[in-house]
């Protein structure tokens, strides 16, 4: 089957600073790919280049068979099939939870009110928030808001889900709920590209882990190899800091 | 081991505690206020004031015309605001446009109409525009709505632009990542949130407009078109004694419009605040 995401020689600069220095990456259907790496390594930028929230400087990005780096691409159409979950949730605070999940269905997919609500409620149920449809985002905890954000993205029936550090803004005790929703989603066969600092999640759920540093992919492979026995020194240093933050000087 | 001692109360003149000082300062402030009020009250010629400024006979004479003038003031205000809001929103969007010419045009408009007195614009609409374009506005309200609306739009444009830009970028990204077009995002996500942010300055603008409707007097009105200030001037010239009372009456009438507006805004803010908080 054709790849869901195909990235070739992707470069991205912000002014003088080159953040991505030639990335090649392919994501197969149903694959869960976790991208790890130190902050500033370009992993979020990489993710944002996939649905063109950032305009790449050079290289090609092909999503679901459509080259999104083509200047004449109908990006809104591609985005319809690509769900995205942000670090800061970005729920619409002026709309109820249900309306958050129906707005784009109505406006973009032109679904009827009844159908949109049915889809929304089904997805809210799936993330464990079926009873909060009439709440407003500000009445929810961070973990609940993030799960609504996932339901909102799923309500568009995407073929690919992008997660940009979805648990980084959460209180520690709320991280688990979000991760378990993501694990269920992965098990249901969703193709996922996940930027994360959650090594336990990457180890358990990912089919492939990518370690990025300084705008490049340093190494990639199955989680047991990248997180368990990294070959590259930079990967080892990074993992030592993340997994054992107080003792990394002795390593 | 003994800890180093810190001298908490240095020797010397006993100082007042901060609490005592604050109390003392409050007493002084109340004292000053009371002195000013008493001073003004004592130096006022009350018998003269009663005859000239608080004359009930004058109130009785103008009373029949007050409701119409009150309604006219409100009508002129809201007609002007409708023009101002529509035009102001267009200008704000032009200022944020990716087309440079639009940005330049909007900036030019704002600078011009912010810079000339509203009175001049009203005069222009009353006397110059009809000549220039061979149009004749058939009612006072159209002229005043266009004139004051165009001035007010210049101020509103800046307010609305600031409001639109204050909506977090993540909101736009979330909407766009769901496949919504930039227009759908603007209408469905950005404008509703910006609206709440700009509610207080918009109220301010309506209050200013309410008072600016008094500028219609330059157009030369007939009595049914009088608004509050024009009615007051008319009364001043047409009652034998106590004409100044009219200004007190219309002053109260203006407050009856503007104070409820302020309350309405606060209520709206609270109402949207519960769920519209970012």
Coordinates of C-alpha atoms in Angstrom, one line a residue, chain A residues 5-92:
Chain A
X5 CA 3.3 10.4 4.5
X6 CA 6.4 10.7 2.3
X7 CA 9.0 13.4 3.1
X8 CA 12.0 13.9 1.0
X9 CA 15.0 16.2 1.6
X10 CA 12.8 18.5 3.7
X11 CA 14.4 21.8 4.8
X12 CA 13.0 24.6 6.8
X13 CA 14.6 27.9 7.8
X14 CA 13.3 30.6 10.0
X15 CA 15.3 33.6 8.8
X16 CA 19.0 32.7 9.1
X17 CA 18.4 29.7 11.3
X18 CA 17.9 26.4 9.6
X19 CA 15.7 24.2 11.7
X20 CA 15.3 21.2 9.4
X21 CA 18.3 20.1 7.5
X22 CA 17.2 17.6 5.0
X23 CA 14.7 15.2 6.5
X24 CA 13.6 11.9 4.7
X25 CA 10.8 10.1 6.3
X26 CA 8.1 7.7 5.2
X27 CA 5.1 6.6 7.3
X28 CA 3.2 3.5 6.2
X29 CA -0.6 3.0 6.7
X30 CA -1.4 2.0 10.2
X31 CA 2.1 2.8 11.4
X32 CA 2.7 4.6 14.7
X33 CA 5.8 6.7 14.5
X34 CA 7.1 8.5 17.6
X35 CA 9.6 11.4 17.2
X36 CA 11.8 12.1 20.1
X37 CA 14.7 14.5 20.7
X38 CA 15.8 17.5 22.7
X39 CA 13.8 20.8 22.5
X40 CA 14.9 22.8 19.5
X41 CA 15.8 19.8 17.5
X42 CA 13.0 20.6 15.0
X43 CA 10.6 17.8 15.7
X44 CA 7.5 20.1 16.1
X45 CA 8.5 21.9 12.9
X46 CA 8.7 18.6 11.1
X47 CA 5.2 17.7 12.2
X48 CA 3.9 21.1 11.3
X49 CA 5.3 20.8 7.8
X50 CA 3.2 17.7 7.2
X51 CA -0.1 19.7 7.2
X52 CA 1.6 22.9 6.1
X53 CA 1.1 24.9 9.3
X54 CA 4.7 25.7 8.4
X55 CA 5.7 26.3 4.8
X56 CA 8.8 24.2 4.0
X57 CA 11.8 26.0 2.5
X58 CA 12.8 23.1 0.3
X59 CA 12.1 19.5 -0.4
X60 CA 8.8 17.6 -0.9
X61 CA 6.1 16.4 1.4
X62 CA 3.4 14.1 0.1
X63 CA 0.4 13.3 2.2
X64 CA -2.1 10.6 1.2
X65 CA -0.8 10.8 -2.3
X66 CA -1.1 14.5 -2.6
X67 CA 2.1 16.6 -2.8
X68 CA 1.4 19.4 -0.3
X69 CA 4.5 21.3 -1.2
X70 CA 3.0 21.9 -4.6
X71 CA 2.2 25.7 -4.5
X72 CA -1.2 25.0 -6.1
X73 CA -2.3 22.3 -3.7
X74 CA -5.8 22.6 -2.1
X75 CA -4.4 22.3 1.4
X76 CA -7.7 22.7 3.1
X77 CA -8.9 19.5 1.3
X78 CA -5.8 17.6 2.5
X79 CA -6.1 18.9 6.1
X80 CA -9.6 17.5 6.2
X81 CA -8.1 14.1 6.2
X82 CA -5.2 14.9 8.7
X83 CA -6.2 15.4 12.3
X84 CA -3.9 17.5 14.6
X85 CA -3.6 17.6 18.3
X86 CA -1.7 20.5 19.9
X87 CA 0.3 20.9 23.0
X88 CA -2.0 23.7 24.2
X89 CA -5.2 21.9 23.2
X90 CA -6.5 25.0 21.3
X91 CA -10.1 24.2 21.9
X92 CA -12.5 26.9 20.8

